[in-house]
One Martini backbone bead per residue (centre of mass of N, CA, C, O) as a GRO file, in nm:
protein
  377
    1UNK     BB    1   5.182   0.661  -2.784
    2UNK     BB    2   5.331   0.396  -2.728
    3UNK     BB    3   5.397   0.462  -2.386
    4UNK     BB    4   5.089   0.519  -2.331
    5UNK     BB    5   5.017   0.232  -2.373
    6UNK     BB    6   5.158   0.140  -2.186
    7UNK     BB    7   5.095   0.228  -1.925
    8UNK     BB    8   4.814   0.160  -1.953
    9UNK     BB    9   4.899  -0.144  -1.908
   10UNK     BB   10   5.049  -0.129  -1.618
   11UNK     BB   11   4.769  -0.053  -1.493
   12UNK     BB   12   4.625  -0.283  -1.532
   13UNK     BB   13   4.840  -0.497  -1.427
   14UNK     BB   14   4.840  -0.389  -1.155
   15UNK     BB   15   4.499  -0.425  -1.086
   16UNK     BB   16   4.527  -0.750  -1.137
   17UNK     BB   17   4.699  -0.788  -0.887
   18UNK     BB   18   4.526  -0.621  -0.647
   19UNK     BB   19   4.195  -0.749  -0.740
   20UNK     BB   20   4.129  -1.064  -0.643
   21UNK     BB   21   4.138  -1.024  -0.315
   22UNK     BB   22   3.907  -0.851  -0.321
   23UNK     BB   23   3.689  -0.985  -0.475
   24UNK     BB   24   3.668  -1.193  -0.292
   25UNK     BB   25   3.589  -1.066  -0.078
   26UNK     BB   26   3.344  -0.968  -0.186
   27UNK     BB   27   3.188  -1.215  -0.249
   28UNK     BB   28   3.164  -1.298   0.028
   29UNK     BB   29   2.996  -1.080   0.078
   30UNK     BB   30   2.773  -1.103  -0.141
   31UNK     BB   31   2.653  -1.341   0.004
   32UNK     BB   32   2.584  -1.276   0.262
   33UNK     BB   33   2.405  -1.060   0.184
   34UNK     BB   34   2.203  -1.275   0.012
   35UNK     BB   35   2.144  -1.426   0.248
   36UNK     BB   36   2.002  -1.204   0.419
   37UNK     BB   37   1.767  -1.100   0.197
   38UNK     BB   38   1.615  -1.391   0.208
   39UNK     BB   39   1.598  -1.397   0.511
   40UNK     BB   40   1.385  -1.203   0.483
   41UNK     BB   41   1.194  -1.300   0.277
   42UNK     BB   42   1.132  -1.518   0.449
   43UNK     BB   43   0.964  -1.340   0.641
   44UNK     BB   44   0.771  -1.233   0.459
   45UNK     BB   45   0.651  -1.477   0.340
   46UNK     BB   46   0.545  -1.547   0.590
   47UNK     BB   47   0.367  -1.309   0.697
   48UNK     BB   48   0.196  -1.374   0.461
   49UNK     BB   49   0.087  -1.647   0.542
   50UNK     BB   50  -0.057  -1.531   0.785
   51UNK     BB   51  -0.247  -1.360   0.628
   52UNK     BB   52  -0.385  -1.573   0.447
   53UNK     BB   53  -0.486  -1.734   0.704
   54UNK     BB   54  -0.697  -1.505   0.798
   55UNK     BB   55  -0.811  -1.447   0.503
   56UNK     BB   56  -0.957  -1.713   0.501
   57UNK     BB   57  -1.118  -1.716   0.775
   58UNK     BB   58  -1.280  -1.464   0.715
   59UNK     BB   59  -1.358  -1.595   0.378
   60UNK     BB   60  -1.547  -1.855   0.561
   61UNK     BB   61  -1.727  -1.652   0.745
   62UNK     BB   62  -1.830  -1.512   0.510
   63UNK     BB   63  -1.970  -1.703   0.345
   64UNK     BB   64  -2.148  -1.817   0.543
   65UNK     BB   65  -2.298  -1.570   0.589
   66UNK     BB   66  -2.394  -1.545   0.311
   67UNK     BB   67  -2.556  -1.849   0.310
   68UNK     BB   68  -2.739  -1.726   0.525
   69UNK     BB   69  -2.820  -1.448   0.379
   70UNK     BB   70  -2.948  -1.627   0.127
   71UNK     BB   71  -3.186  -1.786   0.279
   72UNK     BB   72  -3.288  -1.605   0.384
   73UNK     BB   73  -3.375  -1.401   0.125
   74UNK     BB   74  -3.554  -1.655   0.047
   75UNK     BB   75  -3.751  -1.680   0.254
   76UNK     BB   76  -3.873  -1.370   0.226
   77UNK     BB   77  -3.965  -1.406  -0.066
   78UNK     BB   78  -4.145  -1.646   0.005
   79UNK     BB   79  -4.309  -1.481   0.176
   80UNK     BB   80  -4.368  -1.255   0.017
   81UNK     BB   81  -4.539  -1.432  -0.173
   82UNK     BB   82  -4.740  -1.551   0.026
   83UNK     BB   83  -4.819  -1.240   0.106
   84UNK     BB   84  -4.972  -1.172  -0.163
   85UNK     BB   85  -5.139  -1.423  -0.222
   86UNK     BB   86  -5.316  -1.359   0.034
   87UNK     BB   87  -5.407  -1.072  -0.044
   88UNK     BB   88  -5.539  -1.155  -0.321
   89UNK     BB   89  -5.743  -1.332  -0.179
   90UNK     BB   90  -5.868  -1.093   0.032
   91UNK     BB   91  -5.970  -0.939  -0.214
   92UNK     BB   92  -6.137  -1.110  -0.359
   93UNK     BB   93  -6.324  -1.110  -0.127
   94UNK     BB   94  -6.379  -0.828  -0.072
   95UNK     BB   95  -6.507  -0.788  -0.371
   96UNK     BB   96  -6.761  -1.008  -0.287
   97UNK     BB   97  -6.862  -0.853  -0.036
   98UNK     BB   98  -6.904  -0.598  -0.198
   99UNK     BB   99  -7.127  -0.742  -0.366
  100UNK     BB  100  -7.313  -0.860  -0.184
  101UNK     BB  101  -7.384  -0.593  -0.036
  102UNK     BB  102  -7.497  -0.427  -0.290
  103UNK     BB  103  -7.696  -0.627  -0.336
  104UNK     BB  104  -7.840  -0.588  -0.056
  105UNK     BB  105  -7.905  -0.295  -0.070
  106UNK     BB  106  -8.056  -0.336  -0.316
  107UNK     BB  107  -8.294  -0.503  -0.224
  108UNK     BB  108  -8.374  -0.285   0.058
  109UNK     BB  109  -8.425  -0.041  -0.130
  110UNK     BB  110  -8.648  -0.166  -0.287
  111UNK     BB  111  -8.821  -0.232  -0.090
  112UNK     BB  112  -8.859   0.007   0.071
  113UNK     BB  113  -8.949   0.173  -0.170
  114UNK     BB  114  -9.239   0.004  -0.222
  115UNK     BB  115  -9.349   0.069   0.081
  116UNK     BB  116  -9.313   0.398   0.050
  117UNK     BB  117  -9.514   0.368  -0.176
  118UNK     BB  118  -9.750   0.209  -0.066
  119UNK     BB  119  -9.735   0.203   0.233
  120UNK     BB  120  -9.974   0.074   0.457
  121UNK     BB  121 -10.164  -0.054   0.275
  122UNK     BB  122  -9.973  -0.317   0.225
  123UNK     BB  123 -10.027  -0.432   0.498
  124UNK     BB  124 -10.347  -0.402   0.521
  125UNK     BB  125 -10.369  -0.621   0.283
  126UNK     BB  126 -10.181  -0.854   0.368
  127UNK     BB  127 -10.359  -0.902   0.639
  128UNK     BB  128 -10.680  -0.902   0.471
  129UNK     BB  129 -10.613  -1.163   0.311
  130UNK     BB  130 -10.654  -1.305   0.560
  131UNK     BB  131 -10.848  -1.571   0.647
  132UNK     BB  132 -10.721  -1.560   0.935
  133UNK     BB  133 -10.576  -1.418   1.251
  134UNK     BB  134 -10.366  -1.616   1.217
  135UNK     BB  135 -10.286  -1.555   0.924
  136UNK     BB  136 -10.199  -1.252   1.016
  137UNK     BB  137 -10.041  -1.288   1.226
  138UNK     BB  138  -9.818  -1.442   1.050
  139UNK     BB  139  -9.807  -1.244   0.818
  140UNK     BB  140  -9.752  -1.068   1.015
  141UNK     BB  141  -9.429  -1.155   1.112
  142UNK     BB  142  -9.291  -1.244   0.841
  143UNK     BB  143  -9.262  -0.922   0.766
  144UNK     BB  144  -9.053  -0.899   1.053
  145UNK     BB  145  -8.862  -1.117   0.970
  146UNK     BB  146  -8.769  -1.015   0.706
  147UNK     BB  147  -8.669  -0.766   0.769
  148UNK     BB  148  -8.461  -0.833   0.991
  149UNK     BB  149  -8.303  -1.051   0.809
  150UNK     BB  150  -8.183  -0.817   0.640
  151UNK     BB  151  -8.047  -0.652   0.823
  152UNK     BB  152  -7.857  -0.873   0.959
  153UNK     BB  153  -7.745  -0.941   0.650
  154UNK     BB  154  -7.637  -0.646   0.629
  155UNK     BB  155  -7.434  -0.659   0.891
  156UNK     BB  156  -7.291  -0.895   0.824
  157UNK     BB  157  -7.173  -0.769   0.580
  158UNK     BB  158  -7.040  -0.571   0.694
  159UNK     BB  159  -6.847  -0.696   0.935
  160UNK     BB  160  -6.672  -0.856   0.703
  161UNK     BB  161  -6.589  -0.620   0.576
  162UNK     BB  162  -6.446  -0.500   0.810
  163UNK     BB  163  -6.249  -0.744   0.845
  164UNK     BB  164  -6.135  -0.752   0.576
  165UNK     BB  165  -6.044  -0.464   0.587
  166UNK     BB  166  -5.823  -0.548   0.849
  167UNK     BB  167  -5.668  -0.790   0.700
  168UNK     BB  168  -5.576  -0.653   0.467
  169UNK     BB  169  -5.377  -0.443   0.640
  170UNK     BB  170  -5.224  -0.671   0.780
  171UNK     BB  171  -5.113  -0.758   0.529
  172UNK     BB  172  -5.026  -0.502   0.385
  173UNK     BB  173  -4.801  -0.454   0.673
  174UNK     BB  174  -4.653  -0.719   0.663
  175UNK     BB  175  -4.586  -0.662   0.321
  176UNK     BB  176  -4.395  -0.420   0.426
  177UNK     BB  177  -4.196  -0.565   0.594
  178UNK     BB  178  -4.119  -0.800   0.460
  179UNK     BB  179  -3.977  -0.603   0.238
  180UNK     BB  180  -3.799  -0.479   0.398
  181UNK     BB  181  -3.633  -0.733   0.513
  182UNK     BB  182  -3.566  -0.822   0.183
  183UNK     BB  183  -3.405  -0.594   0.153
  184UNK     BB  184  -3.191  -0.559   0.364
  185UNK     BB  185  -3.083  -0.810   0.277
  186UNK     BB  186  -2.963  -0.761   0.016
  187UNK     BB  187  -2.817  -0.570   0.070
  188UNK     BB  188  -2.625  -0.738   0.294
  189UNK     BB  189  -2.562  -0.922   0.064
  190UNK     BB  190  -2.426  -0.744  -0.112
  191UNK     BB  191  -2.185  -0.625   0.091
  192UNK     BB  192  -2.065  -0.957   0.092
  193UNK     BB  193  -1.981  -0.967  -0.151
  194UNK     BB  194  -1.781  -0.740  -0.152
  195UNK     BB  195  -1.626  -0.850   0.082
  196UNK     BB  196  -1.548  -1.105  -0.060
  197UNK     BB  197  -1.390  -0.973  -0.342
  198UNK     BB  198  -1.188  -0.845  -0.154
  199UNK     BB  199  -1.068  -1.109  -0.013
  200UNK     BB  200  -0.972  -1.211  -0.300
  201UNK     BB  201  -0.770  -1.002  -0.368
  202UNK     BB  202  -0.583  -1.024  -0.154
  203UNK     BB  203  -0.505  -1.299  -0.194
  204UNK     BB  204  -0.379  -1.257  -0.455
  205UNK     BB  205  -0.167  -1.028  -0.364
  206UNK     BB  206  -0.027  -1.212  -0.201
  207UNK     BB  207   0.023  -1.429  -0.408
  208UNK     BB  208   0.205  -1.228  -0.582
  209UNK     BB  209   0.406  -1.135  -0.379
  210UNK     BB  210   0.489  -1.440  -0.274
  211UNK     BB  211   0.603  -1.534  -0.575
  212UNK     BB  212   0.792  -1.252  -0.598
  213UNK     BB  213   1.001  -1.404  -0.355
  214UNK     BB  214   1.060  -1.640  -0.445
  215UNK     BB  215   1.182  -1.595  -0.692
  216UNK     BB  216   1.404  -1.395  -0.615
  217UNK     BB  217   1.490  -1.633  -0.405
  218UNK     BB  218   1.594  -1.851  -0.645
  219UNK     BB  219   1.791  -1.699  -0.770
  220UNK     BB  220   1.958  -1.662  -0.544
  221UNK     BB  221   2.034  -1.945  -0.453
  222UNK     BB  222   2.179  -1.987  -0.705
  223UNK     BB  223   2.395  -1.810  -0.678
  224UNK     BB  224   2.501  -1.865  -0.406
  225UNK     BB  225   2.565  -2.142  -0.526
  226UNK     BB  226   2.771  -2.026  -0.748
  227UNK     BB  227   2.970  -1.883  -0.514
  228UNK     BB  228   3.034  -2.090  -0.351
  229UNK     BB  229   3.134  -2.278  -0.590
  230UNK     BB  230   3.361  -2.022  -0.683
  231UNK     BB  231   3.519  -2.063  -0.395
  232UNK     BB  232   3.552  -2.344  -0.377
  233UNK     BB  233   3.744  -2.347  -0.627
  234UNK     BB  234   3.933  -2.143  -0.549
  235UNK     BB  235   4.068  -2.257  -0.324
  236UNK     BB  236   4.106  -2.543  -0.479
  237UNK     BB  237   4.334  -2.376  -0.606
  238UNK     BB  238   4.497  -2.271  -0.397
  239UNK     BB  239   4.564  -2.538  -0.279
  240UNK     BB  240   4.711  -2.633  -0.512
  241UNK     BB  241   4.942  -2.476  -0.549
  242UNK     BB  242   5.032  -2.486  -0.241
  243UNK     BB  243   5.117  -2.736  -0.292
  244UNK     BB  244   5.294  -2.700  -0.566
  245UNK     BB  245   5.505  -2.557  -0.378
  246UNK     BB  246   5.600  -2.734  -0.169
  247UNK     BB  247   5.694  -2.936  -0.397
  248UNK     BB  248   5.821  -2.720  -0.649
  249UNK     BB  249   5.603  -2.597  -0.835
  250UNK     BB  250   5.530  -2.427  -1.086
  251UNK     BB  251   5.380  -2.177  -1.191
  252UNK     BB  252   5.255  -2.065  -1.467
  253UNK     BB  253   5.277  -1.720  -1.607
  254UNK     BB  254   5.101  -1.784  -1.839
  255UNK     BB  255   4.797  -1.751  -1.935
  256UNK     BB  256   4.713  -1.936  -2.214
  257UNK     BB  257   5.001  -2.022  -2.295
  258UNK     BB  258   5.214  -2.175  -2.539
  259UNK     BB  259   5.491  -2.312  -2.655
  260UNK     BB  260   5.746  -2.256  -2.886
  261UNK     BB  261   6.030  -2.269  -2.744
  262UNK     BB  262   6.281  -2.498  -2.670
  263UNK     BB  263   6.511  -2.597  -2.491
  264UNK     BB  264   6.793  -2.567  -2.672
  265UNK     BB  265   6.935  -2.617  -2.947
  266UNK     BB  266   6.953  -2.387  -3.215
  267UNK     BB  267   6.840  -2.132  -3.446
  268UNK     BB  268   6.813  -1.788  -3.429
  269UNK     BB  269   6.592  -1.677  -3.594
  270UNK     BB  270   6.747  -1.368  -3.627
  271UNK     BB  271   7.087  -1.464  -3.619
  272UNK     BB  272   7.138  -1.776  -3.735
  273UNK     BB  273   7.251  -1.923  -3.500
  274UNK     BB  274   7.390  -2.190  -3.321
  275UNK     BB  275   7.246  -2.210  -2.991
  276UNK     BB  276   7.168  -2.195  -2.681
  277UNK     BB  277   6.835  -2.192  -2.550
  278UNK     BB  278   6.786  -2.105  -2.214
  279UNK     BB  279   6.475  -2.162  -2.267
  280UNK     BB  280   6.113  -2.111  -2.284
  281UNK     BB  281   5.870  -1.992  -2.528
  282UNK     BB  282   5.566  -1.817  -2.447
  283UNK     BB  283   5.293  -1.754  -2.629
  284UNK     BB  284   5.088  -1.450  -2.653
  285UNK     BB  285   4.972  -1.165  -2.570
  286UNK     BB  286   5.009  -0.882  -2.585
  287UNK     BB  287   5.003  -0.814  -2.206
  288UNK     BB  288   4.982  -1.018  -2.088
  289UNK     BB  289   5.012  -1.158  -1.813
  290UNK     BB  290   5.262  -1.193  -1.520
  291UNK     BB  291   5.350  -1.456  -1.335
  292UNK     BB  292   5.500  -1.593  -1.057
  293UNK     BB  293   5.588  -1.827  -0.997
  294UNK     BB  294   5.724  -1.806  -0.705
  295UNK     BB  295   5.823  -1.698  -0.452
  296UNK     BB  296   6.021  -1.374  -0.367
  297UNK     BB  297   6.307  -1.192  -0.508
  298UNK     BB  298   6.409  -0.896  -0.669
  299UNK     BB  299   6.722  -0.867  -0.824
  300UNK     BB  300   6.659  -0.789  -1.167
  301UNK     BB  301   6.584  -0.492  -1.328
  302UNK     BB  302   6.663  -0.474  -1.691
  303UNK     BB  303   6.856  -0.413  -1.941
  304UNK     BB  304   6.893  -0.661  -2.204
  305UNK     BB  305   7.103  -0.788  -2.457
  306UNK     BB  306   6.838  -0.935  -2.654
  307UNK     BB  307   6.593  -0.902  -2.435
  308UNK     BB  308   6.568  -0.597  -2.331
  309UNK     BB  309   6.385  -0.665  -2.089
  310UNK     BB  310   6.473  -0.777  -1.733
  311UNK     BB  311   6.340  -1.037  -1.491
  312UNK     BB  312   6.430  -1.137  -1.131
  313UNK     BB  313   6.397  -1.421  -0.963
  314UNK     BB  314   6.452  -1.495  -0.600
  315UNK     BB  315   6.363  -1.856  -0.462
  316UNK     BB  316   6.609  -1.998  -0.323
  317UNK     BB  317   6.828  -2.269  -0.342
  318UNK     BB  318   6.945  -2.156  -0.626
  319UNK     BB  319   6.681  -2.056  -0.752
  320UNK     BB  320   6.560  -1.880  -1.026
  321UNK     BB  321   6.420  -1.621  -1.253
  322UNK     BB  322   6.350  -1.515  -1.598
  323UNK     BB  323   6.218  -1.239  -1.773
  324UNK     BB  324   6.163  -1.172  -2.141
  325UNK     BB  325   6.057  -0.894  -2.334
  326UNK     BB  326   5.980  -0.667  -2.202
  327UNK     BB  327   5.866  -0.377  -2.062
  328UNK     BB  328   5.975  -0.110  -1.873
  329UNK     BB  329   5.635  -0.008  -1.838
  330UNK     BB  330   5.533  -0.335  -1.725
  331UNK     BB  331   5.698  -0.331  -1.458
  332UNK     BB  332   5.534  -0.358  -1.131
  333UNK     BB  333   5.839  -0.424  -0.990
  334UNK     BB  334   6.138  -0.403  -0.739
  335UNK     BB  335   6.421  -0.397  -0.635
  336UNK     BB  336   6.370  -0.594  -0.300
  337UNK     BB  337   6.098  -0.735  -0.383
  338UNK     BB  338   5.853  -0.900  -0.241
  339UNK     BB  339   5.702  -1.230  -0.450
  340UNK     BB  340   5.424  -1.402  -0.512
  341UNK     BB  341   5.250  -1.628  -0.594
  342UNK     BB  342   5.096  -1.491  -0.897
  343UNK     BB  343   5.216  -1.226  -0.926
  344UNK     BB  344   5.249  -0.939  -1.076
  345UNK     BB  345   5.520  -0.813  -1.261
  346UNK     BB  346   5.410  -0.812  -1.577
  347UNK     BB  347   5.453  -0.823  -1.967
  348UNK     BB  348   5.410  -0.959  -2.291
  349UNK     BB  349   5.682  -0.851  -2.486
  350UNK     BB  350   5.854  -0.718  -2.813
  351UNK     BB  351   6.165  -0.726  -2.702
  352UNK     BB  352   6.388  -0.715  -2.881
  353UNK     BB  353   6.503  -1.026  -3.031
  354UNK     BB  354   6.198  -1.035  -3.148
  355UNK     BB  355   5.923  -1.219  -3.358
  356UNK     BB  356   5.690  -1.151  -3.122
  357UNK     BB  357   5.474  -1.220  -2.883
  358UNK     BB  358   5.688  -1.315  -2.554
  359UNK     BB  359   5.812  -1.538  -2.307
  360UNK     BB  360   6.095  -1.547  -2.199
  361UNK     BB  361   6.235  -1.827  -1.994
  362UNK     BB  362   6.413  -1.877  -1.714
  363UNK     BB  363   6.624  -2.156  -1.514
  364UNK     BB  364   6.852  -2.099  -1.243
  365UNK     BB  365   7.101  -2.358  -1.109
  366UNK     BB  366   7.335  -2.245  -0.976
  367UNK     BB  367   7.403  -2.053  -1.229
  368UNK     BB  368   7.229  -2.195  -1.465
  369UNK     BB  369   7.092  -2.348  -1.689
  370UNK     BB  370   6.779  -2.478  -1.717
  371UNK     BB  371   6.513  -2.669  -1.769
  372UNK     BB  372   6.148  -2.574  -1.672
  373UNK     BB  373   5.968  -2.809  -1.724
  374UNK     BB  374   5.985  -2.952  -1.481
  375UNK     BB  375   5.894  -2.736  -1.258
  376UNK     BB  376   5.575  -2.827  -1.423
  377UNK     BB  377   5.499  -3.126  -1.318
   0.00000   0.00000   0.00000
């Protein structure tokens, strides 16, 4: 169980070793994408914008529509409206003439209706009473004048009927005509305001897919920079690293590591001995990665007495490092392979003569060790 997780715990610390640069690769690639993608989007937001304003302008040429459309409708209403009451006072006229006309029919009548009752002998008595034959002639005239003129007035009162009836119907043709113009502007204007609410809906729609590219297009651009800020810390860490590699500065070997016990004589925890601790002990986390201090080549991975198992890297110059304390099913790298600053080489482990999980470090200067810290100032 316990060779199984460290197996597991080697794999893992392998991936660790060679995912950062493909990572950072990918981040790389993921920003162009970013940037790609936020560029398409405001090529939509301009689309859009062009849409805006078309269908703006379309929204004010109907509108104009719609308030010339609503004048007209109020003009034809206003005309349908006095020529309603011209109709009303046309008929309330023909009603007078028609009253007027029944009255003299009836009068006519009457009279009519006397004469032929009375005979003739009524003209003969009306002439007969005549003082003298002018006054006879007299009276046969105005009785032949009245005759005539009642004639004339119920002829006229005819006529009149006849105009008053024929004005009416001309009013009546008029205002169905009027009403039926005023029906048709109803419609159209009824219609344009539909098409009115259409164009608001669309502005809406726009104003809505608009507002949602720009957000996510504001949170990209948040992203992208957030990356290219963690680009550019990484590069300046990178060059920081590749400086204090030039300078001879050793990289920490253990991120969060710690200093447990420094280089210098002491009495051994283990063994209660008195001897020079010959490097210096770093606490961490069971499994930790180790990453190497500096380029070189590993000239020995190997168990050693008191250490458990040690990895050794030469640095050039007379100088190497010692990694010990690991389990060697995690060290990552073998006798020959060149290594790179921060590659992972293996994992802080609870090897050998160990009181806890820690990486012990030694410095070796042309055969000897020294203390590790100035190489780390």
């Amino acid at each position: 169980m316990r060779r199984t997780l460290h197996v597991a715990l080697s794999f893992l610390l392998f991936l660790f070793a060679v995912l950062p640069a493909a990572f950072a690769e990918t981040k790389a690639s993921d920003i162009e994408e970013k940037k790609k993608e936020i560029k398409e989007r405001d090529k939509q937001i301009l689309q859009i914008e062009r849409e805006k304003k078309l269908t703006l302008e379309e929204k004010r040429e109907l509108m104009k529509q719609l308030n010339d459309m609503k004048s007209r409708l109020a003009s034809l209403n206003e005309q349908v409206y006095r020529t309603e009451q011209k109709l009303n006072k046309s008929e309330r006229r023909l009603q007078e003439l028609e009253k007027r006309i029944a009255e003299r029919e009836a009068l006519l009548k009457n009279r009519l209706r006397f004469l032929y009752q009375r005979g003739e002998m009524y003209y003969l008595e009306t002439l007969l009473d005549s003082d003298s034959f002018g006054d006879f002639l007299s009276r046969l005239d105005l009785v032949r004048k009245l005759i005539r003129a009642d004639r004339r007035l119920l002829d006229a009162h005819k006529e009149d009927h006849k105009q008053a009836e024929a004005e009416k119907a001309s009013i009546e043709r008029d205002l169905k005509e009027r009403k039926r113009l005023a029906a048709e502007a109803e419609r159209l204007h009824k219609r344009l305001v539909k098409e009115y609410k259409q164009y608001e809906k669309q502005l809406a729609d726009l104003e809505k897919k608009q507002e949602h590219l720009e957000e996510i297009n504001e949170r990209e651009r948040k992203e992208v920079r957030r990356l290219i800020a963690q680009k550019m810390k990484e590069a300046a860490e990178k060059d920081k690293q590749q400086a204090e590699a030039k300078d001879g500065k050793f990289l920490w070997p253990v991120k969060g590591g710690i200093i447990t016990s420094e280089y210098g004589y002491r009495r051994n925890p283990v063994t209660g001995a008195y001897k020079l601790h010959e490097g210096i002990d770093i606490g961490a986390p069971l499994g930790t990665a180790i990453r190497a201090v500096a380029d070189g080549k590993v000239i020995e991975s190997r168990p050693a007495s008191g250490y458990g198992y040690i990895v050794v890297v030469d640095h050039g110059g007379g100088v190497s490092t010692l990694y010990a304390h690991v389990y060697p099913q995690d060290v990552t790298v073998s006798i020959g392979q060149s290594v790179s600053r921060g590659q992972v080489i293996a994992a802080v482990g609870n090897n050998g003569q160990s009181t806890g999980p820690h990486l012990h470090l030694e410095v070796i200067k042309d055969g000897r060790t020294v203390d590790p810290k100035p190489y780390f100032r």
